PDB file of C-alpha atoms and ligand atoms in Angstrom:
ATOM      1  CA  UNK A  12       0.000   0.000   0.000  1.00  0.00           C
ATOM      2  CA  UNK A  13       1.174   3.505  -0.805  1.00  0.00           C
ATOM      3  CA  UNK A  14       1.237   6.029   1.988  1.00  0.00           C
ATOM      4  CA  UNK A  15       1.139   9.807   2.248  1.00  0.00           C
ATOM      5  CA  UNK A  16       2.010  11.791   5.379  1.00  0.00           C
ATOM      6  CA  UNK A  17       1.790  15.458   6.213  1.00  0.00           C
ATOM      7  CA  UNK A  18       2.431  16.570   9.786  1.00  0.00           C
ATOM      8  CA  UNK A  19       2.560  20.036  11.304  1.00  0.00           C
ATOM      9  CA  UNK A  20       6.082  20.076  12.841  1.00  0.00           C
ATOM     10  CA  UNK A  21       4.723  21.723  16.031  1.00  0.00           C
ATOM     11  CA  UNK A  22       2.675  18.612  16.741  1.00  0.00           C
ATOM     12  CA  UNK A  23       4.848  15.927  15.206  1.00  0.00           C
ATOM     13  CA  UNK A  24       5.827  14.273  18.504  1.00  0.00           C
ATOM     14  CA  UNK A  25       2.358  14.328  20.073  1.00  0.00           C
ATOM     15  CA  UNK A  26       0.623  13.220  16.866  1.00  0.00           C
ATOM     16  CA  UNK A  27       2.971  10.290  16.223  1.00  0.00           C
ATOM     17  CA  UNK A  28       2.815   9.102  19.816  1.00  0.00           C
ATOM     18  CA  UNK A  29      -0.961   9.429  19.679  1.00  0.00           C
ATOM     19  CA  UNK A  30      -1.115   7.142  16.624  1.00  0.00           C
ATOM     20  CA  UNK A  31       1.188   4.631  18.302  1.00  0.00           C
ATOM     21  CA  UNK A  32      -0.913   4.516  21.494  1.00  0.00           C
ATOM     22  CA  UNK A  33      -4.457   5.319  20.294  1.00  0.00           C
ATOM     23  CA  UNK A  34      -5.711   6.113  23.796  1.00  0.00           C
ATOM     24  CA  UNK A  35      -9.395   5.687  24.584  1.00  0.00           C
ATOM     25  CA  UNK A  36     -11.481   8.705  23.543  1.00  0.00           C
ATOM     26  CA  UNK A  37     -13.859  10.752  25.692  1.00  0.00           C
ATOM     27  CA  UNK A  38     -16.476  10.557  22.943  1.00  0.00           C
ATOM     28  CA  UNK A  39     -16.496   8.342  19.854  1.00  0.00           C
ATOM     29  CA  UNK A  40     -18.901   8.610  16.931  1.00  0.00           C
ATOM     30  CA  UNK A  41     -19.412   6.350  13.952  1.00  0.00           C
ATOM     31  CA  UNK A  42     -21.110   7.181  10.635  1.00  0.00           C
ATOM     32  CA  UNK A  43     -21.903   5.161   7.550  1.00  0.00           C
ATOM     33  CA  UNK A  44     -21.163   6.971   4.250  1.00  0.00           C
ATOM     34  CA  UNK A  45     -23.116   5.681   1.250  1.00  0.00           C
ATOM     35  CA  UNK A  46     -22.110   5.920  -2.429  1.00  0.00           C
ATOM     36  CA  UNK A  47     -23.067   9.217  -4.131  1.00  0.00           C
ATOM     37  CA  UNK A  48     -25.254  10.227  -1.219  1.00  0.00           C
ATOM     38  CA  UNK A  49     -24.786  13.981  -1.355  1.00  0.00           C
ATOM     39  CA  UNK A  50     -27.763  14.640   0.896  1.00  0.00           C
ATOM     40  CA  UNK A  51     -26.529  12.664   3.908  1.00  0.00           C
ATOM     41  CA  UNK A  52     -22.781  13.003   3.398  1.00  0.00           C
ATOM     42  CA  UNK A  53     -21.790  15.796   5.757  1.00  0.00           C
ATOM     43  CA  UNK A  54     -23.960  14.682   8.636  1.00  0.00           C
ATOM     44  CA  UNK A  55     -21.037  12.992  10.359  1.00  0.00           C
ATOM     45  CA  UNK A  56     -18.974  16.178  10.144  1.00  0.00           C
ATOM     46  CA  UNK A  57     -21.900  18.274  11.352  1.00  0.00           C
ATOM     47  CA  UNK A  58     -22.307  16.009  14.385  1.00  0.00           C
ATOM     48  CA  UNK A  59     -18.600  16.268  15.228  1.00  0.00           C
ATOM     49  CA  UNK A  60     -18.751  20.048  14.812  1.00  0.00           C
ATOM     50  CA  UNK A  61     -21.817  20.359  17.057  1.00  0.00           C
ATOM     51  CA  UNK A  62     -20.296  18.133  19.748  1.00  0.00           C
ATOM     52  CA  UNK A  63     -17.086  20.176  19.787  1.00  0.00           C
ATOM     53  CA  UNK A  64     -19.054  23.426  19.808  1.00  0.00           C
ATOM     54  CA  UNK A  65     -20.815  22.289  22.993  1.00  0.00           C
ATOM     55  CA  UNK A  66     -17.405  21.537  24.497  1.00  0.00           C
ATOM     56  CA  UNK A  67     -16.409  25.138  23.826  1.00  0.00           C
ATOM     57  CA  UNK A  68     -13.782  24.599  21.120  1.00  0.00           C
ATOM     58  CA  UNK A  69     -12.636  27.872  19.504  1.00  0.00           C
ATOM     59  CA  UNK A  70     -14.691  28.799  16.379  1.00  0.00           C
ATOM     60  CA  UNK A  71     -11.604  29.120  14.159  1.00  0.00           C
ATOM     61  CA  UNK A  72     -10.499  25.597  15.127  1.00  0.00           C
ATOM     62  CA  UNK A  73     -14.051  24.316  14.669  1.00  0.00           C
ATOM     63  CA  UNK A  74     -13.977  25.651  11.133  1.00  0.00           C
ATOM     64  CA  UNK A  75     -10.705  23.794  10.402  1.00  0.00           C
ATOM     65  CA  UNK A  76     -12.154  20.570  11.749  1.00  0.00           C
ATOM     66  CA  UNK A  77     -15.448  21.002   9.886  1.00  0.00           C
ATOM     67  CA  UNK A  78     -13.782  21.740   6.541  1.00  0.00           C
ATOM     68  CA  UNK A  79     -11.226  18.907   6.755  1.00  0.00           C
ATOM     69  CA  UNK A  80     -13.784  16.370   7.865  1.00  0.00           C
ATOM     70  CA  UNK A  81     -16.491  17.436   5.397  1.00  0.00           C
ATOM     71  CA  UNK A  82     -14.068  17.274   2.453  1.00  0.00           C
ATOM     72  CA  UNK A  83     -13.030  13.765   3.469  1.00  0.00           C
ATOM     73  CA  UNK A  84     -16.631  12.664   3.924  1.00  0.00           C
ATOM     74  CA  UNK A  85     -17.563  14.026   0.488  1.00  0.00           C
ATOM     75  CA  UNK A  86     -14.578  12.240  -1.086  1.00  0.00           C
ATOM     76  CA  UNK A  87     -15.803   8.909   0.265  1.00  0.00           C
ATOM     77  CA  UNK A  88     -19.296   9.450  -1.139  1.00  0.00           C
ATOM     78  CA  UNK A  89     -18.029  10.947  -4.423  1.00  0.00           C
ATOM     79  CA  UNK A  90     -15.085   8.698  -5.293  1.00  0.00           C
ATOM     80  CA  UNK A  91     -15.516   5.389  -3.462  1.00  0.00           C
ATOM     81  CA  UNK A  92     -17.946   2.512  -3.073  1.00  0.00           C
ATOM     82  CA  UNK A  93     -18.879   3.877   0.340  1.00  0.00           C
ATOM     83  CA  UNK A  94     -17.329   3.557   3.751  1.00  0.00           C
ATOM     84  CA  UNK A  95     -17.277   4.676   7.331  1.00  0.00           C
ATOM     85  CA  UNK A  96     -16.223   7.664   9.350  1.00  0.00           C
ATOM     86  CA  UNK A  97     -14.901   7.109  12.883  1.00  0.00           C
ATOM     87  CA  UNK A  98     -14.472  10.184  15.073  1.00  0.00           C
ATOM     88  CA  UNK A  99     -12.684  10.237  18.420  1.00  0.00           C
ATOM     89  CA  UNK A 100     -12.913  13.327  20.572  1.00  0.00           C
ATOM     90  CA  UNK A 101     -10.276  14.109  23.236  1.00  0.00           C
ATOM     91  CA  UNK A 102      -9.829  17.077  25.545  1.00  0.00           C
ATOM     92  CA  UNK A 103      -7.034  18.559  23.403  1.00  0.00           C
ATOM     93  CA  UNK A 104      -7.644  17.133  19.927  1.00  0.00           C
ATOM     94  CA  UNK A 105      -9.868  15.243  17.545  1.00  0.00           C
ATOM     95  CA  UNK A 106      -8.853  12.173  15.551  1.00  0.00           C
ATOM     96  CA  UNK A 107     -11.021  11.188  12.568  1.00  0.00           C
ATOM     97  CA  UNK A 108     -10.518   8.141  10.363  1.00  0.00           C
ATOM     98  CA  UNK A 109     -12.292   7.440   7.044  1.00  0.00           C
ATOM     99  CA  UNK A 110     -12.221   3.894   5.740  1.00  0.00           C
ATOM    100  CA  UNK A 111     -13.789   3.099   2.387  1.00  0.00           C
ATOM    101  CA  UNK A 112     -14.354   0.036   0.241  1.00  0.00           C
ATOM    102  CA  UNK A 113     -12.232   1.172  -2.690  1.00  0.00           C
ATOM    103  CA  UNK A 114     -11.381   1.437  -5.590  1.00  0.00           C
ATOM    104  CA  UNK A 115      -8.411   3.232  -4.027  1.00  0.00           C
ATOM    105  CA  UNK A 116      -6.159   6.001  -5.340  1.00  0.00           C
ATOM    106  CA  UNK A 117      -3.584   5.074  -7.984  1.00  0.00           C
ATOM    107  CA  UNK A 118      -1.228   7.979  -7.274  1.00  0.00           C
ATOM    108  CA  UNK A 119      -1.695   9.805  -3.959  1.00  0.00           C
ATOM    109  CA  UNK A 120       0.965  12.462  -4.672  1.00  0.00           C
ATOM    110  CA  UNK A 121      -0.896  13.369  -7.855  1.00  0.00           C
ATOM    111  CA  UNK A 122      -4.266  13.360  -6.050  1.00  0.00           C
ATOM    112  CA  UNK A 123      -2.822  15.938  -3.613  1.00  0.00           C
ATOM    113  CA  UNK A 124      -2.050  18.408  -6.436  1.00  0.00           C
ATOM    114  CA  UNK A 125      -4.565  21.306  -6.386  1.00  0.00           C
ATOM    115  CA  UNK A 126      -6.820  21.053  -9.445  1.00  0.00           C
ATOM    116  CA  UNK A 127      -6.301  17.355 -10.084  1.00  0.00           C
ATOM    117  CA  UNK A 128      -9.621  15.501 -10.138  1.00  0.00           C
ATOM    118  CA  UNK A 129     -11.265  12.403 -11.585  1.00  0.00           C
ATOM    119  CA  UNK A 130     -14.768  13.503 -10.507  1.00  0.00           C
ATOM    120  CA  UNK A 131     -17.557  12.257 -12.781  1.00  0.00           C
ATOM    121  CA  UNK A 132     -20.436  14.349 -14.156  1.00  0.00           C
ATOM    122  CA  UNK A 133     -22.747  13.747 -11.196  1.00  0.00           C
ATOM    123  CA  UNK A 134     -20.069  14.820  -8.721  1.00  0.00           C
ATOM    124  CA  UNK A 135     -19.384  17.976 -10.770  1.00  0.00           C
ATOM    125  CA  UNK A 136     -23.078  18.746 -11.011  1.00  0.00           C
ATOM    126  CA  UNK A 137     -23.166  18.687  -7.203  1.00  0.00           C
ATOM    127  CA  UNK A 138     -20.518  21.419  -7.141  1.00  0.00           C
ATOM    128  CA  UNK A 139     -17.530  19.197  -6.414  1.00  0.00           C
ATOM    129  CA  UNK A 140     -14.597  18.178  -8.588  1.00  0.00           C
ATOM    130  CA  UNK A 141     -12.347  21.247  -8.401  1.00  0.00           C
ATOM    131  CA  UNK A 142      -9.537  19.035  -7.138  1.00  0.00           C
ATOM    132  CA  UNK A 143      -9.214  21.133  -4.005  1.00  0.00           C
ATOM    133  CA  UNK A 144     -10.590  18.804  -1.319  1.00  0.00           C
ATOM    134  CA  UNK A 145      -7.379  16.971  -0.388  1.00  0.00           C
ATOM    135  CA  UNK A 146      -5.328  20.212  -0.370  1.00  0.00           C
ATOM    136  CA  UNK A 147      -8.028  21.732   1.898  1.00  0.00           C
ATOM    137  CA  UNK A 148      -7.771  18.743   4.245  1.00  0.00           C
ATOM    138  CA  UNK A 149      -4.002  19.146   4.401  1.00  0.00           C
ATOM    139  CA  UNK A 150      -4.238  22.894   5.009  1.00  0.00           C
ATOM    140  CA  UNK A 151      -6.740  22.472   7.841  1.00  0.00           C
ATOM    141  CA  UNK A 152      -5.236  19.515   9.727  1.00  0.00           C
ATOM    142  CA  UNK A 153      -2.211  19.025  11.970  1.00  0.00           C
ATOM    143  CA  UNK A 154      -1.728  15.486  10.742  1.00  0.00           C
ATOM    144  CA  UNK A 155      -2.908  13.879   7.504  1.00  0.00           C
ATOM    145  CA  UNK A 156      -2.182  10.259   6.708  1.00  0.00           C
ATOM    146  CA  UNK A 157      -3.516   8.506   3.616  1.00  0.00           C
ATOM    147  CA  UNK A 158      -3.026   4.815   2.868  1.00  0.00           C
ATOM    148  CA  UNK A 159      -4.275   3.610  -0.497  1.00  0.00           C
ATOM    149  CA  UNK A 160      -3.576   1.655  -3.629  1.00  0.00           C
ATOM    150  CA  UNK A 161      -5.544   1.287  -6.851  1.00  0.00           C
ATOM    151  CA  UNK A 162      -7.752  -1.799  -6.708  1.00  0.00           C
ATOM    152  CA  UNK A 163      -7.790  -1.682  -2.930  1.00  0.00           C
ATOM    153  CA  UNK A 164      -9.279   0.491  -0.175  1.00  0.00           C
ATOM    154  CA  UNK A 165      -8.448   4.000   1.039  1.00  0.00           C
ATOM    155  CA  UNK A 166      -7.907   5.016   4.661  1.00  0.00           C
ATOM    156  CA  UNK A 167      -7.561   8.709   5.471  1.00  0.00           C
ATOM    157  CA  UNK A 168      -6.727   9.847   9.005  1.00  0.00           C
ATOM    158  CA  UNK A 169      -6.604  13.379  10.380  1.00  0.00           C
ATOM    159  CA  UNK A 170      -5.691  14.866  13.748  1.00  0.00           C
ATOM    160  CA  UNK A 171      -6.470  18.451  14.680  1.00  0.00           C
ATOM    161  CA  UNK A 172      -5.425  20.065  17.976  1.00  0.00           C
ATOM    162  CA  UNK A 173      -7.596  22.700  19.653  1.00  0.00           C
ATOM    163  CA  UNK A 174      -4.753  25.109  20.386  1.00  0.00           C
TER     164      UNK A 174
ATOM    165  CA  UNK B  72     -15.957  48.563   6.388  1.00  0.00           C
ATOM    166  CA  UNK B  73     -18.978  46.496   7.371  1.00  0.00           C
ATOM    167  CA  UNK B  74     -22.589  46.788   6.233  1.00  0.00           C
ATOM    168  CA  UNK B  75     -25.856  45.374   7.500  1.00  0.00           C
ATOM    169  CA  UNK B  76     -27.026  42.328   5.559  1.00  0.00           C
ATOM    170  CA  UNK B  77     -30.583  43.695   5.336  1.00  0.00           C
ATOM    171  CA  UNK B  78     -29.394  46.821   3.524  1.00  0.00           C
ATOM    172  CA  UNK B  79     -27.626  44.714   0.913  1.00  0.00           C
ATOM    173  CA  UNK B  80     -30.628  42.401   0.458  1.00  0.00           C
ATOM    174  CA  UNK B  81     -32.834  45.472  -0.071  1.00  0.00           C
ATOM    175  CA  UNK B  82     -30.376  46.902  -2.581  1.00  0.00           C
ATOM    176  CA  UNK B  83     -30.415  43.770  -4.736  1.00  0.00           C
ATOM    177  CA  UNK B  84     -34.197  43.383  -4.346  1.00  0.00           C
ATOM    178  CA  UNK B  85     -33.682  39.921  -2.929  1.00  0.00           C
ATOM    179  CA  UNK B  86     -36.404  37.519  -2.011  1.00  0.00           C
ATOM    180  CA  UNK B  87     -35.456  36.295   1.457  1.00  0.00           C
ATOM    181  CA  UNK B  88     -36.135  32.555   1.708  1.00  0.00           C
ATOM    182  CA  UNK B  89     -35.460  32.255   5.449  1.00  0.00           C
ATOM    183  CA  UNK B  90     -37.656  35.035   6.906  1.00  0.00           C
ATOM    184  CA  UNK B  91     -37.076  34.024  10.548  1.00  0.00           C
ATOM    185  CA  UNK B  92     -33.420  34.963  10.430  1.00  0.00           C
ATOM    186  CA  UNK B  93     -32.990  38.596  11.489  1.00  0.00           C
ATOM    187  CA  UNK B  94     -30.897  40.128   8.718  1.00  0.00           C
ATOM    188  CA  UNK B  95     -30.731  43.495  10.518  1.00  0.00           C
ATOM    189  CA  UNK B  96     -28.434  41.932  13.080  1.00  0.00           C
ATOM    190  CA  UNK B  97     -26.000  40.324  10.643  1.00  0.00           C
ATOM    191  CA  UNK B  98     -22.990  42.314   9.562  1.00  0.00           C
ATOM    192  CA  UNK B  99     -21.209  41.695   6.272  1.00  0.00           C
ATOM    193  CA  UNK B 100     -17.564  42.541   5.660  1.00  0.00           C
ATOM    194  CA  UNK B 101     -16.903  41.008   2.240  1.00  0.00           C
ATOM    195  CA  UNK B 102     -18.217  38.678  -0.446  1.00  0.00           C
ATOM    196  CA  UNK B 103     -17.195  35.594  -2.378  1.00  0.00           C
ATOM    197  CA  UNK B 104     -18.434  34.350  -5.754  1.00  0.00           C
ATOM    198  CA  UNK B 105     -17.949  30.703  -6.693  1.00  0.00           C
ATOM    199  CA  UNK B 106     -19.845  27.601  -7.737  1.00  0.00           C
ATOM    200  CA  UNK B 107     -17.171  25.083  -6.747  1.00  0.00           C
ATOM    201  CA  UNK B 108     -17.820  24.026  -3.172  1.00  0.00           C
ATOM    202  CA  UNK B 109     -14.246  23.046  -2.294  1.00  0.00           C
ATOM    203  CA  UNK B 110     -13.057  26.398  -3.606  1.00  0.00           C
ATOM    204  CA  UNK B 111     -15.481  28.091  -1.228  1.00  0.00           C
ATOM    205  CA  UNK B 112     -14.337  25.891   1.667  1.00  0.00           C
ATOM    206  CA  UNK B 113     -10.714  26.703   0.963  1.00  0.00           C
ATOM    207  CA  UNK B 114     -11.039  30.427   0.397  1.00  0.00           C
ATOM    208  CA  UNK B 115     -14.281  31.971   1.681  1.00  0.00           C
ATOM    209  CA  UNK B 116     -14.099  33.641   5.077  1.00  0.00           C
ATOM    210  CA  UNK B 117     -16.441  34.273   7.955  1.00  0.00           C
ATOM    211  CA  UNK B 118     -18.712  37.290   7.478  1.00  0.00           C
ATOM    212  CA  UNK B 119     -18.731  37.031   3.691  1.00  0.00           C
ATOM    213  CA  UNK B 120     -21.848  36.838   1.569  1.00  0.00           C
ATOM    214  CA  UNK B 121     -21.582  33.914  -0.846  1.00  0.00           C
ATOM    215  CA  UNK B 122     -23.030  34.468  -4.328  1.00  0.00           C
ATOM    216  CA  UNK B 123     -23.661  31.302  -6.341  1.00  0.00           C
ATOM    217  CA  UNK B 124     -25.922  29.377  -8.693  1.00  0.00           C
ATOM    218  CA  UNK B 125     -25.387  26.075  -6.796  1.00  0.00           C
ATOM    219  CA  UNK B 126     -28.574  25.347  -4.909  1.00  0.00           C
ATOM    220  CA  UNK B 127     -28.142  21.794  -3.643  1.00  0.00           C
ATOM    221  CA  UNK B 128     -28.215  20.695  -0.020  1.00  0.00           C
ATOM    222  CA  UNK B 129     -24.402  20.777  -0.067  1.00  0.00           C
ATOM    223  CA  UNK B 130     -24.456  24.555  -0.472  1.00  0.00           C
ATOM    224  CA  UNK B 131     -26.057  24.932   2.963  1.00  0.00           C
ATOM    225  CA  UNK B 132     -23.646  22.405   4.486  1.00  0.00           C
ATOM    226  CA  UNK B 133     -20.663  24.348   3.123  1.00  0.00           C
ATOM    227  CA  UNK B 134     -22.020  27.696   4.331  1.00  0.00           C
ATOM    228  CA  UNK B 135     -22.622  26.240   7.764  1.00  0.00           C
ATOM    229  CA  UNK B 136     -19.195  24.556   8.008  1.00  0.00           C
ATOM    230  CA  UNK B 137     -17.412  27.763   7.021  1.00  0.00           C
ATOM    231  CA  UNK B 138     -19.584  30.208   9.030  1.00  0.00           C
ATOM    232  CA  UNK B 139     -20.894  32.032   5.981  1.00  0.00           C
ATOM    233  CA  UNK B 140     -23.971  33.915   7.225  1.00  0.00           C
ATOM    234  CA  UNK B 141     -25.826  34.305   3.929  1.00  0.00           C
ATOM    235  CA  UNK B 142     -26.018  32.633   0.512  1.00  0.00           C
ATOM    236  CA  UNK B 143     -27.424  34.616  -2.434  1.00  0.00           C
ATOM    237  CA  UNK B 144     -28.715  32.599  -5.379  1.00  0.00           C
ATOM    238  CA  UNK B 145     -28.195  34.528  -8.603  1.00  0.00           C
ATOM    239  CA  UNK B 146     -30.357  34.645 -11.753  1.00  0.00           C
ATOM    240  CA  UNK B 147     -33.603  34.044  -9.853  1.00  0.00           C
ATOM    241  CA  UNK B 148     -32.725  30.459  -8.982  1.00  0.00           C
ATOM    242  CA  UNK B 149     -34.344  29.063  -5.854  1.00  0.00           C
ATOM    243  CA  UNK B 150     -33.588  25.821  -4.012  1.00  0.00           C
ATOM    244  CA  UNK B 151     -36.017  23.070  -2.945  1.00  0.00           C
ATOM    245  CA  UNK B 152     -38.017  23.409   0.258  1.00  0.00           C
ATOM    246  CA  UNK B 153     -35.831  20.745   1.921  1.00  0.00           C
ATOM    247  CA  UNK B 154     -32.758  22.903   1.327  1.00  0.00           C
ATOM    248  CA  UNK B 155     -34.485  25.926   2.856  1.00  0.00           C
ATOM    249  CA  UNK B 156     -35.535  23.844   5.894  1.00  0.00           C
ATOM    250  CA  UNK B 157     -31.961  22.737   6.401  1.00  0.00           C
ATOM    251  CA  UNK B 158     -30.746  26.348   6.148  1.00  0.00           C
ATOM    252  CA  UNK B 159     -33.212  27.433   8.839  1.00  0.00           C
ATOM    253  CA  UNK B 160     -31.966  24.603  11.052  1.00  0.00           C
ATOM    254  CA  UNK B 161     -28.341  25.596  10.480  1.00  0.00           C
ATOM    255  CA  UNK B 162     -29.077  29.313  10.881  1.00  0.00           C
ATOM    256  CA  UNK B 163     -27.851  30.194   7.374  1.00  0.00           C
ATOM    257  CA  UNK B 164     -29.761  32.986   5.612  1.00  0.00           C
ATOM    258  CA  UNK B 165     -30.792  32.185   2.022  1.00  0.00           C
ATOM    259  CA  UNK B 166     -31.908  34.803  -0.490  1.00  0.00           C
ATOM    260  CA  UNK B 167     -32.627  34.820  -4.214  1.00  0.00           C
ATOM    261  CA  UNK B 168     -32.181  37.670  -6.642  1.00  0.00           C
ATOM    262  CA  UNK B 169     -33.007  38.017 -10.339  1.00  0.00           C
ATOM    263  CA  UNK B 170     -29.687  39.738 -10.915  1.00  0.00           C
ATOM    264  CA  UNK B 171     -26.670  37.801 -12.157  1.00  0.00           C
ATOM    265  CA  UNK B 172     -23.530  37.150 -10.111  1.00  0.00           C
ATOM    266  CA  UNK B 173     -21.437  39.971 -11.584  1.00  0.00           C
ATOM    267  CA  UNK B 174     -24.084  42.586 -10.763  1.00  0.00           C
ATOM    268  CA  UNK B 175     -24.706  41.129  -7.288  1.00  0.00           C
ATOM    269  CA  UNK B 176     -20.995  41.299  -6.509  1.00  0.00           C
ATOM    270  CA  UNK B 177     -20.668  44.771  -8.019  1.00  0.00           C
ATOM    271  CA  UNK B 178     -23.426  46.212  -5.845  1.00  0.00           C
ATOM    272  CA  UNK B 179     -21.846  44.671  -2.719  1.00  0.00           C
ATOM    273  CA  UNK B 180     -18.398  45.951  -3.706  1.00  0.00           C
ATOM    274  CA  UNK B 181     -19.752  49.483  -3.994  1.00  0.00           C
ATOM    275  CA  UNK B 182     -21.669  49.308  -0.716  1.00  0.00           C
ATOM    276  CA  UNK B 183     -18.564  48.072   1.104  1.00  0.00           C
ATOM    277  CA  UNK B 184     -16.618  51.036  -0.271  1.00  0.00           C
ATOM    278  CA  UNK B 185     -13.932  48.759  -1.674  1.00  0.00           C
TER     279      UNK B 185
HETATM  280  N1  ATP C 285     -11.676   8.127  -0.981  1.00  0.00           N
HETATM  281  C1  ATP C 285     -11.212   8.175  -2.242  1.00  0.00           C
HETATM  282  N2  ATP C 285     -11.234   7.066  -3.016  1.00  0.00           N
HETATM  283  C2  ATP C 285     -10.765   7.110  -4.295  1.00  0.00           C
HETATM  284  N3  ATP C 285     -10.256   8.195  -4.872  1.00  0.00           N
HETATM  285  C3  ATP C 285     -10.181   9.318  -4.139  1.00  0.00           C
HETATM  286  C4  ATP C 285     -10.666   9.378  -2.787  1.00  0.00           C
HETATM  287  N4  ATP C 285     -10.449  10.628  -2.324  1.00  0.00           N
HETATM  288  C5  ATP C 285      -9.889  11.316  -3.333  1.00  0.00           C
HETATM  289  N5  ATP C 285      -9.715  10.547  -4.428  1.00  0.00           N
HETATM  290  C6  ATP C 285      -9.081  10.929  -5.698  1.00  0.00           C
HETATM  291  O1  ATP C 285      -8.319  12.100  -5.521  1.00  0.00           O
HETATM  292  C7  ATP C 285      -8.769  13.139  -6.415  1.00  0.00           C
HETATM  293  C8  ATP C 285      -8.564  14.481  -5.757  1.00  0.00           C
HETATM  294  O2  ATP C 285      -9.399  14.614  -4.585  1.00  0.00           O
HETATM  295  P1  ATP C 285      -9.815  16.067  -4.091  1.00  0.00           P
HETATM  296  O3  ATP C 285     -10.709  15.922  -2.918  1.00  0.00           O
HETATM  297  O4  ATP C 285      -8.591  16.885  -3.918  1.00  0.00           O
HETATM  298  O5  ATP C 285     -10.586  16.683  -5.345  1.00  0.00           O
HETATM  299  P2  ATP C 285     -12.053  16.287  -5.894  1.00  0.00           P
HETATM  300  O6  ATP C 285     -12.777  15.502  -4.860  1.00  0.00           O
HETATM  301  O7  ATP C 285     -11.889  15.667  -7.216  1.00  0.00           O
HETATM  302  O8  ATP C 285     -12.700  17.739  -6.066  1.00  0.00           O
HETATM  303  P3  ATP C 285     -13.146  18.712  -4.855  1.00  0.00           P
HETATM  304  O9  ATP C 285     -12.681  18.080  -3.582  1.00  0.00           O
HETATM  305  O10 ATP C 285     -12.457  19.994  -5.151  1.00  0.00           O
HETATM  306  O11 ATP C 285     -14.605  18.818  -4.931  1.00  0.00           O
HETATM  307  C9  ATP C 285     -10.214  12.761  -6.714  1.00  0.00           C
HETATM  308  O12 ATP C 285     -10.688  13.340  -7.901  1.00  0.00           O
HETATM  309  C10 ATP C 285     -10.103  11.242  -6.785  1.00  0.00           C
HETATM  310  O13 ATP C 285      -9.542  10.843  -8.011  1.00  0.00           O
HETATM  311 MG1   MG C 286     -12.877  16.167  -2.894  1.00  0.00          MG
END
């Protein structure tokens, strides 16, 4: 499987040790993401955003989390056979993992390039397909890790710290 | 410079689709025009009016995620009732105007004194 990493250097140590330990979360949420379901895709991200809002997370951080998570949720509905979103909320950070059923990404480095997209007509009609989702996820997260391969599944993980 | 959303909506003769949202209390500092949702998510900022012809459910989700207080649908386009219901729930103001995007942006630009 090919891998892609991007880590904010300020959080490199905490993020890597988090992934190694995966401590138990204060709150965990699970959402099913169906194929080309543009009406329901986004509900998982909205739920995470609302939960964090109640916990008093700063609005600017909330926006980062909402954008990164919504883009990833839309990518699963738009480009895969469907999958799941797992969200884990901690007192200093949120960890969200998207696992889909494939078909995978043939070249992750290329998929990260702003403007590069394989979106079909339906996806474009829905207002997506600018090739900006993955760059937005990277810009708004402290850690981004993608594991994928064409003909297989895609797993995308993000961590965002509240301060 | 900031303006009151209601003044802008009056200036573009907009039909407000979410009447329960008090547009006199919303202040607008800028605008953004785009029909690509990821472009909006990457670039639009809080306090901006978003002018678009995209009227799917996703438009409301994007506005809500990015704290955009008001979406203006250009060229007289209006979304389905379900989209309006969702906007009310998410506290996003929706308005429709017969004018096209260039004119809608131009009027806002002038009012903001840019
Ligand atoms: N979960 C996924 N499974 C398979 N391919 C994916 C997945 N996520 C992204 N891709 C591939 O990466 C490309 C780039 O993704 P990105 O989110 O940056 O842009 P987009 O989804 O095409 O358009 P936008 O996000 O701007 O609406 C996609 O067009 C698709 O080919
Ligand atoms: Mg995308």
